XYZ file of C-alpha atoms in Angstrom:
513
model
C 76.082 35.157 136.222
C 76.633 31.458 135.598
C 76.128 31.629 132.157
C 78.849 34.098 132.160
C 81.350 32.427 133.883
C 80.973 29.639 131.631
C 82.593 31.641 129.245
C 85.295 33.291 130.836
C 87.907 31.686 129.766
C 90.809 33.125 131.502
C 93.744 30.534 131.336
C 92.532 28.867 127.953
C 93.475 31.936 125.727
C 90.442 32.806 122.634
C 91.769 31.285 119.416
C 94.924 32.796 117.906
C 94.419 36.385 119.587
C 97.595 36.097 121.775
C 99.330 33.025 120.696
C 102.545 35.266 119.641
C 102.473 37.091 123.003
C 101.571 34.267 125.688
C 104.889 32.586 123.758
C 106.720 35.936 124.607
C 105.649 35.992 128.316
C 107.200 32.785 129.073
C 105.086 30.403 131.887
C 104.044 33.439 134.047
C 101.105 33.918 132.477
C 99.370 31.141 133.610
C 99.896 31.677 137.277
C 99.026 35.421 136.135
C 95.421 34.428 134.097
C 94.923 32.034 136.881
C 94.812 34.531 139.646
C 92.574 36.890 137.232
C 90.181 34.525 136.881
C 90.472 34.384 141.120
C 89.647 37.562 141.297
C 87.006 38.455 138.671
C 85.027 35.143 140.400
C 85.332 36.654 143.915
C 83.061 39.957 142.872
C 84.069 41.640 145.687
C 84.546 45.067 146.142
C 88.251 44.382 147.320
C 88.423 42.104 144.358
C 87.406 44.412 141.417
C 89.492 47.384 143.408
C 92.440 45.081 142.154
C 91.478 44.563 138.808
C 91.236 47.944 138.243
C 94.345 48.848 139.670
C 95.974 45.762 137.701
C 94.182 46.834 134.103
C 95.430 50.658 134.517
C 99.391 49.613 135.554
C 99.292 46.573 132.667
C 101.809 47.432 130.027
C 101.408 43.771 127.944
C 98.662 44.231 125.563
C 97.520 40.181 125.732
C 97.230 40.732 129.690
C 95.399 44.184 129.753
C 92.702 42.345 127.630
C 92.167 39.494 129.353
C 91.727 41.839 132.594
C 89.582 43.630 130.500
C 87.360 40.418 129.849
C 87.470 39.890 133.358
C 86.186 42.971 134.196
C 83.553 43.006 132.009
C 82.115 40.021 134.250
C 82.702 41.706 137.540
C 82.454 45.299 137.125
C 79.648 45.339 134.098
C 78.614 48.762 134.710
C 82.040 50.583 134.870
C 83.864 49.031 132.134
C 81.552 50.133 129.460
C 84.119 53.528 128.649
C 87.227 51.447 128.589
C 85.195 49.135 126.621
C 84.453 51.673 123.758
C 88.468 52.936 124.366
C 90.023 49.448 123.221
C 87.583 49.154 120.546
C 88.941 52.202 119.043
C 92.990 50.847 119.613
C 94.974 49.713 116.765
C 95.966 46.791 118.206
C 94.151 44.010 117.268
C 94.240 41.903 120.127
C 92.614 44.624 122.344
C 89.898 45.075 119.992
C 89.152 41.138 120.298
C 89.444 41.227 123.991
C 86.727 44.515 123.743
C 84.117 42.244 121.635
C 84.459 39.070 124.034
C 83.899 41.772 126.724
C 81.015 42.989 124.773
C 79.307 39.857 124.490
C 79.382 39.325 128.260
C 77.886 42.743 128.887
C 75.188 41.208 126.384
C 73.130 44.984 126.458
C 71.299 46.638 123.528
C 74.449 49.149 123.409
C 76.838 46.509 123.025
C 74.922 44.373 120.329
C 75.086 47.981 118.288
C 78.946 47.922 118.737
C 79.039 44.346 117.610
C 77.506 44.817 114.405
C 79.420 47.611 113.405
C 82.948 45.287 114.523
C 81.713 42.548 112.041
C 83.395 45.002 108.973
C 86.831 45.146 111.506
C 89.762 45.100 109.095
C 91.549 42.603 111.188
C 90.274 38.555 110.379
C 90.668 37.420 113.874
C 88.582 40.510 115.287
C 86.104 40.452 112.572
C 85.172 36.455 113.831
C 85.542 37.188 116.934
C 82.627 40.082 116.485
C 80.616 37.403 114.569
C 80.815 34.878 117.205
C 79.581 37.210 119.866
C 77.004 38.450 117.638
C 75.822 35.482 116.761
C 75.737 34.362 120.275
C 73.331 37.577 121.236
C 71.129 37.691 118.636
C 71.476 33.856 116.603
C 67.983 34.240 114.638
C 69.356 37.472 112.817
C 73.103 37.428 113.179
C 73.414 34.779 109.833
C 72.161 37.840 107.686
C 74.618 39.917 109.261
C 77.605 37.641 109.559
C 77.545 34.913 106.624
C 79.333 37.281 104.234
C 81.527 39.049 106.670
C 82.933 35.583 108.296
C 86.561 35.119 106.988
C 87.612 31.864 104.616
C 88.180 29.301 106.740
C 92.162 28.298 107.839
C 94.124 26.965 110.866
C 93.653 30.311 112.623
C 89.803 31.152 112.111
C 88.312 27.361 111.901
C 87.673 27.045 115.903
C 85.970 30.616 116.188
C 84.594 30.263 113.016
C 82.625 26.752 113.659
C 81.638 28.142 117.107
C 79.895 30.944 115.118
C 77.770 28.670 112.945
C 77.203 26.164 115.743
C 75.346 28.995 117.562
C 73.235 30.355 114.667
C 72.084 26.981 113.819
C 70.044 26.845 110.595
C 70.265 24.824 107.338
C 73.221 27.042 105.664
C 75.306 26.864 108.483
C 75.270 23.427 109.483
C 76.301 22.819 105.884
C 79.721 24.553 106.625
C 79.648 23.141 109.784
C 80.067 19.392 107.986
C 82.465 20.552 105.537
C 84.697 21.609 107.668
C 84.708 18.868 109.474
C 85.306 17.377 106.553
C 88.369 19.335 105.368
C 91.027 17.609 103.650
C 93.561 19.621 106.201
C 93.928 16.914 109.306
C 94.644 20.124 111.734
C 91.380 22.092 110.370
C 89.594 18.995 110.903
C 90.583 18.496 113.905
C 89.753 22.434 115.202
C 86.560 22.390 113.749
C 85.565 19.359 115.546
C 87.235 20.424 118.962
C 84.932 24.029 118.584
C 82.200 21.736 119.032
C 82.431 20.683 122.630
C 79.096 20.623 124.538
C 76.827 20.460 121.291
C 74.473 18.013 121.556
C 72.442 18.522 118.401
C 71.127 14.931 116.913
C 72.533 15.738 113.662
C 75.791 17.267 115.183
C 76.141 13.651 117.137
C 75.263 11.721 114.558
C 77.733 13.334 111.843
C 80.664 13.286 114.557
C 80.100 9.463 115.124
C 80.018 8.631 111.211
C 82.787 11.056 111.310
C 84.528 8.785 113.610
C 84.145 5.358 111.517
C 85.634 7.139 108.361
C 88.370 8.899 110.123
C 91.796 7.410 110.124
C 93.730 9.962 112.141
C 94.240 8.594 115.797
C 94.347 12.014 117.225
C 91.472 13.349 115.272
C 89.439 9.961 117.041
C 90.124 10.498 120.350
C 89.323 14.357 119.720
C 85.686 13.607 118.196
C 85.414 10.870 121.681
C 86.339 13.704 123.941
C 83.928 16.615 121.982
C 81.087 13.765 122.471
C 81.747 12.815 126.047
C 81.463 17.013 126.747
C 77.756 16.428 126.425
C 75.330 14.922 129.681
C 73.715 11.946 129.107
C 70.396 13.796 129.201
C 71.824 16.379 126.406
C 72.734 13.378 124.788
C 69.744 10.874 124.953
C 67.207 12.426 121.820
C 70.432 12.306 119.544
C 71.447 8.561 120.978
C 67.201 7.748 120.548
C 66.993 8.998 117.133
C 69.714 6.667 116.093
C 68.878 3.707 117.759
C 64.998 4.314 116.165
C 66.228 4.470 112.473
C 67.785 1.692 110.364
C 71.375 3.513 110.367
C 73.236 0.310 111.640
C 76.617 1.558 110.195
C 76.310 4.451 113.755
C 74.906 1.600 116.345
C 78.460 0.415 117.366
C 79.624 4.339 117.746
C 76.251 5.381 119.228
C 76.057 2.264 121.830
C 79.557 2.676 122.937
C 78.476 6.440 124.038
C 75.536 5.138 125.772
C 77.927 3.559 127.909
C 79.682 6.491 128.851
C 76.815 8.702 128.902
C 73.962 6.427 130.556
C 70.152 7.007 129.493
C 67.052 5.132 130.204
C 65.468 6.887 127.232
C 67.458 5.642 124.719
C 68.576 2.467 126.921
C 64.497 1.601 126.272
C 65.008 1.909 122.594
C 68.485 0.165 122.295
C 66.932 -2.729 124.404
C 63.685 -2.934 122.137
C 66.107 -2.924 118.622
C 68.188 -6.156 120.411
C 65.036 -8.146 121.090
C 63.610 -7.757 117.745
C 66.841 -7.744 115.692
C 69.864 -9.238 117.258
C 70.302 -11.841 114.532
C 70.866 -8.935 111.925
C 73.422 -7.128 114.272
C 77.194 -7.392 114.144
C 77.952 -9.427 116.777
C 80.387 -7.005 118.483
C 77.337 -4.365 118.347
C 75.181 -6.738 120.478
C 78.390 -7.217 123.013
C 78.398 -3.813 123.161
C 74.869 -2.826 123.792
C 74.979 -5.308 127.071
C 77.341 -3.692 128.360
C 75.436 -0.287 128.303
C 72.100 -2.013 129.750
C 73.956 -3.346 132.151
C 75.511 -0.303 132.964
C 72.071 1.504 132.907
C 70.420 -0.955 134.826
C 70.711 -4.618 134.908
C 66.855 -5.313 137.060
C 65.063 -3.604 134.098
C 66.399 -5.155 131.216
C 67.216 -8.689 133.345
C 64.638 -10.874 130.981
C 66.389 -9.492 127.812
C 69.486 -9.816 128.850
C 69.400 -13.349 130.628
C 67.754 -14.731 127.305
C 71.047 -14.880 125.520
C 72.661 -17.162 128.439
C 72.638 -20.127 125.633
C 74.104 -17.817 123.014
C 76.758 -19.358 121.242
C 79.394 -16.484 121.634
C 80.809 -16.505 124.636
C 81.271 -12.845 125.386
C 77.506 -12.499 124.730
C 76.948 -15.335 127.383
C 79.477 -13.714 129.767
C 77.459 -10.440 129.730
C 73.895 -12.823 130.512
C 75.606 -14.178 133.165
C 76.466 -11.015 134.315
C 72.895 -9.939 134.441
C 71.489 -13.140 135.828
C 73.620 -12.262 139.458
C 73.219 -8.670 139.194
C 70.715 -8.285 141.805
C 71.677 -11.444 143.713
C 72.699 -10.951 147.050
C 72.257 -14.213 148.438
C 75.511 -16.373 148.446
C 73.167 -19.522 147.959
C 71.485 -18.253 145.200
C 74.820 -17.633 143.570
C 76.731 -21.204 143.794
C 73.299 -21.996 142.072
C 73.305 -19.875 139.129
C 77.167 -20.367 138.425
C 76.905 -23.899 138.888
C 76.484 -24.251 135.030
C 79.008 -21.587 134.246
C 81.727 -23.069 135.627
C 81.832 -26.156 133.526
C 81.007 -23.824 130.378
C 83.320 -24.801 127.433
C 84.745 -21.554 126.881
C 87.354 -20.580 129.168
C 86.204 -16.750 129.263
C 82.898 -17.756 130.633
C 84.648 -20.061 133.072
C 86.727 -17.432 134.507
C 84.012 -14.891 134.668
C 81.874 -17.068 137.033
C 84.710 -18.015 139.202
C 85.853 -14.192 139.703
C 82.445 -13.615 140.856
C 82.304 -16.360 143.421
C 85.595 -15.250 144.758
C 84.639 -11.658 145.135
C 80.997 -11.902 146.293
C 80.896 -15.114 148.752
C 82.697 -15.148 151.565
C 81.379 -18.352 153.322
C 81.154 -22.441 151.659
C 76.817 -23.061 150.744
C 74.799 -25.042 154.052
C 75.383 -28.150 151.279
C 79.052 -27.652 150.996
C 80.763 -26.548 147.688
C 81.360 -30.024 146.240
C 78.199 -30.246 144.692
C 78.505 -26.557 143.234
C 81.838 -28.135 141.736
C 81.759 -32.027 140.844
C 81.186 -30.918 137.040
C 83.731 -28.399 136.951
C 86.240 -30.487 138.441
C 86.095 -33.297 135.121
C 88.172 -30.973 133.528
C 91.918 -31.753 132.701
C 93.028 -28.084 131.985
C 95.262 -26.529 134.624
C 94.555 -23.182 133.814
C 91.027 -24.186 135.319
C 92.047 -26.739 138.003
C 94.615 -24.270 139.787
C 92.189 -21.145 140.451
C 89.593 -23.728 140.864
C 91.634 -25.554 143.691
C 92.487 -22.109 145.656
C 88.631 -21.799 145.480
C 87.926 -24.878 146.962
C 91.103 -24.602 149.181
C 89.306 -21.412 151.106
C 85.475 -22.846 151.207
C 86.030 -26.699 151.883
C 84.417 -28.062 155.085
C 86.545 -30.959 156.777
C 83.101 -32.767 156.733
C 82.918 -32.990 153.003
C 86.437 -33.953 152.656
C 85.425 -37.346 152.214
C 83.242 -36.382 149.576
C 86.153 -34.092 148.098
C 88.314 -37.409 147.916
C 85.735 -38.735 145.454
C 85.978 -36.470 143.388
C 89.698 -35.197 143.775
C 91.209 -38.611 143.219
C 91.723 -38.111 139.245
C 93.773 -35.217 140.226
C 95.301 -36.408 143.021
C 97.138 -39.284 140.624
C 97.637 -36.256 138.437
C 101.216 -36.756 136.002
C 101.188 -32.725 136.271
C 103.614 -32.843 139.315
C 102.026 -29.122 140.645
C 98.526 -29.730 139.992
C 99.106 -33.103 142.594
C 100.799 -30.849 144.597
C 97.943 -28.436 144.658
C 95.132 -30.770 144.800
C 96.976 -32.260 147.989
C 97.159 -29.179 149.587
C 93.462 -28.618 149.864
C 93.152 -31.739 152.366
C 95.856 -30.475 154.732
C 94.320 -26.969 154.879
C 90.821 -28.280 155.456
C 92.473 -31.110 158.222
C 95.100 -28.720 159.438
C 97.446 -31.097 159.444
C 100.267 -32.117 156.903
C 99.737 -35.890 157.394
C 96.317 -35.593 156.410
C 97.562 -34.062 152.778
C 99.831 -36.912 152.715
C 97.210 -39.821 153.112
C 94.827 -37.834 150.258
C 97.733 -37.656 148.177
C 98.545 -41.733 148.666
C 94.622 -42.113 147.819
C 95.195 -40.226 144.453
C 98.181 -42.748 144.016
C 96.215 -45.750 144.847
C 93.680 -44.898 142.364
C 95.261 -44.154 139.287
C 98.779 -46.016 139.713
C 100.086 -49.923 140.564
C 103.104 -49.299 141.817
C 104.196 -46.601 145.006
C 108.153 -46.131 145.698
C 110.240 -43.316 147.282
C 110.968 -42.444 142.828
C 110.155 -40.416 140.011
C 107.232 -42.530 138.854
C 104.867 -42.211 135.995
C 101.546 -44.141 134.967
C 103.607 -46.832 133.451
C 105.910 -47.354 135.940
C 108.689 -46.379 133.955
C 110.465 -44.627 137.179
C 110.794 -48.212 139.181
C 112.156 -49.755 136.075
C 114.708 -47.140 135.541
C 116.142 -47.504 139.026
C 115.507 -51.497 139.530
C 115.944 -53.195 135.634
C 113.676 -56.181 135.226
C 115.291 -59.235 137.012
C 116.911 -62.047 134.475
C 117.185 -65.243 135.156
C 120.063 -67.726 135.997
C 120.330 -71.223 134.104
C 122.432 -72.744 137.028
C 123.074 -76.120 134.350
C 124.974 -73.720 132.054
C 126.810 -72.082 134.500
C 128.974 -74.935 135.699
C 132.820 -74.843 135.084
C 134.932 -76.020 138.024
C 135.497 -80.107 138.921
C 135.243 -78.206 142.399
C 131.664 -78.442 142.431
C 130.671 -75.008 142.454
C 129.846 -72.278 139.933
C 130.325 -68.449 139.984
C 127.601 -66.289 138.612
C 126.187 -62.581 139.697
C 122.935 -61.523 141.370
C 121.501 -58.992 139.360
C 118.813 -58.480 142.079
C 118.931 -56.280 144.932
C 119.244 -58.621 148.111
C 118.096 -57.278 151.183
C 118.349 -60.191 153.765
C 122.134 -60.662 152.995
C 123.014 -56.779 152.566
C 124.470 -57.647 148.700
C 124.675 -54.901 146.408
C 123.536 -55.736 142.713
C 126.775 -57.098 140.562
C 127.830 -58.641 144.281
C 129.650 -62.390 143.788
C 128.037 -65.064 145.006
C 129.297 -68.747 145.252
C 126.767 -71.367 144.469
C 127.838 -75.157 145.606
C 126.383 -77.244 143.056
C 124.599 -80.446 144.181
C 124.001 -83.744 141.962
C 120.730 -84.774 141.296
């Protein structure tokens, strides 16, 4: 029965039988094929009382056959005469609805029927025949079938590929590939959608070098979707063959649907080609081939995988690293092994480590996290410093905040006005108090500049100098005019004892020496 119901395809309509009349019908007859397919799946006798009653008061030719089909599957034994009664209509689309009913009664009587419907004048019926035929009896159908099976179009390539798919010998697997290889884009991409849920090695193995010469988008994500029909255990002797042979062009298509369609099997055999020939791999076929041991399992292929942590990609290092805290669960053990990360050169690498810390610690190390970050924090990047800062903002102890001040002080006298901002706010969250971020942020001053003031000021100083020029000075010989003993020249200087602005007069009484 479940072999059955895989094939009764209610909504999803055979081929080209009813195309014509489902566009007639409107969008009713999907709530109507939906509630057939109900029915038929109940088995009831209340259930197949309805059918019957439905089938005999059906006036649409498309409809009575699918009921028919649906009978066929849960009234076997009393559909046989109405059966034999469509096969004799002259309508073709009850005729193909009779032979899909026939090859779910699957009987010696109805095999008989079939190979008398492979000479139907009608294309459509006479494939449809075939590819129930073919179905029952695959070793002898090809004898029967291979010169009845009409040329191959738009309208006969899906039910004529799903024909040779199931008698599966030498001849037919020939015009299996060339249709797939059709120079018509839509019978190319038919033929390949008639092979969902074949998981033949050569079937996978054509569809993936299929893939790599294809340059229709639509055709590409069609032969990704026929491949991803298959389980991973269907799918592991055609994945292991590949990965065994020296076909390198199909690794990158073959490891990407390991990935999707995990094995151990052929994980095993992937793992064994990257240990002995990694150098001779694209390097995007190695990146790719982590990620599907690490989706398989990351404990059994940890040694392999954790020997490329010096690798000098850095995706290839970001996928060791991923492998090397797999099976960590200790928060310890993983401020230890990103320790190194974190000060990596490349930026990915960088990133990756810190997104793990953030999402699988909760709590600082019993050490504190200043140790875990006195490399990282030599950096002068501020697309590391700022994520790095939150970081430490959340896990710093107030009894490492001395120790945080040691190595904060570069960016504490920071010119980057936010990233002094930021690395001041990490001492008042760990103190709880404002002042506190105030007095780290005058130590980052203290270190790095000479001169403090309530100013825009820069290493240089250039900030005091703009609001208080450099002082010149008076020759009080060459000022003197008057016979009244006294001479009139301008403080340029900002006097803060007598409350003078600068450019204030002030009278100087000359004296004789």
């Amino acid at each position: 029965m479940n072999m059955h119901n895989s094939r009764l395809l209610i909504i999803l309509v055979s081929g080209t039988l009813t195309l014509n009349s489902l566009m007639a019908a409107g969008d009713d007859w999907m709530l109507i094929a939906a509630e057939i397919k109900s029915q038929s799946k109940e088995n009831t006798p209340q259930s197949r009382a309805k059918l019957w009653v439905r089938y005999k008061q059906e006036k649409q030719v498309w409809m009575k056959g699918r009921i028919l089909v649906a009978l066929a599957f849960a009234d076997p034994k009393k559909v046989t005469s109405e059966v034999s009664a469509c096969i004799a209509s002259k309508d073709a689309v009850l005729r193909i609805a009779a032979y899909e009913a026939l090859g779910l009664l699957g009987d010696k009587a109805a095999i008989e029927q079939l190979k008398k419907a492979i000479d139907d004048a009608d294309p459509a019926a006479r494939l449809k025949a075939s590819s129930e035929l073919a179905r029952l009896i695959p070793k002898e159908a090809w004898a029967l079938v291979k010169d009845k099976l009409p040329a191959l179009d738009k309208n006969t390539a899906t039910n004529r590929i799903k024909t040779l798919a199931v008698v599966n010998n030498a001849d037919a697997d020939k015009l299996i590939q060339l249709s797939i290889a059709h120079k018509d884009p839509t019978i190319r991409l038919r033929a390949i959608n008639a092979l969902k849920n074949e998981p033949r090695p050569w079937i996978v193995e054509t569809l993936i070098r299929h893939n790599i010469k294809e340059r229709d988008k639509t055709i590409k994500r069609c032969i990704r979707a026929v491949l991803l029909t298959n389980k991973p255990e269907a799918l592991s002797p055609a994945l292991c063959q590949i990965f065994a042979s020296e076909k390198k062009e199909l690794y990158s298509g073959a490891s990407t649907l390991l990935f999707d369609r995990p094995s151990t099997k052929a994980g095993d055999i992937l793992a064994e080609l990257l240990r002995k020939k990694s150098t001779e791999i694209p390097i995007a076929v190695v990146i790719q081939s982590m990620d599907a041991l690490l989706i398989i399992s990351p404990k059994r292929y940890t040694t392999l995988l954790t020997s490329f942590k010096n690798h000098k990609n850095p995706q290839v290092r970001v996928r060791s690293i991923s492998a090397l805290t797999a099976e960590k669960e200790e928060e310890e053990d993983l401020y230890k092994l990103l320790k190194g990360g974190l000060s990596d050169p490349a930026d990915i690498v960088f990133h990756h480590c810190l997104h793990i810390l953030k999402m699988r610690t909760q709590a600082p190390p019993k050490g504190g996290v200043i140790p875990y970050f006195t490399d990282a924090l030599k950096t002068k990047k501020p697309k590391r410093l700022m994520p790095l800062f939150l970081l430490i903002q959340d896990r710093l102890q107030f009894r490492e905040a001395d120790d945080a001040l040691v190595v904060m002080a570069p960016h504490l006298g920071s010119n980057d006005d936010k990233l002094r901002k930021a690395a001041a706010k990490i001492f008042s969250a760990v103190a709880d108090d404002p002042l506190y971020a105030k007095v780290a942020a005058l130590q980052g001053y203290l270190t790095k500049w000479a001169v403090l003031g309530p100013f825009p000021n820069t290493r240089t100083n250039d900030g005091f100098d703009k609001l208080f020029p450099p002082e010149k000075e008076i020759d009080l010989k060459k000022s003197y005019e008057s016979s009244q003993n006294r001479t009139v020249f301008f403080d340029e200087d900002f006097d803060l004892q007598d409350q003078r602005a600068p450019g204030q007069s002030v009278i100087v009484k000359w004296q004789r020496f």
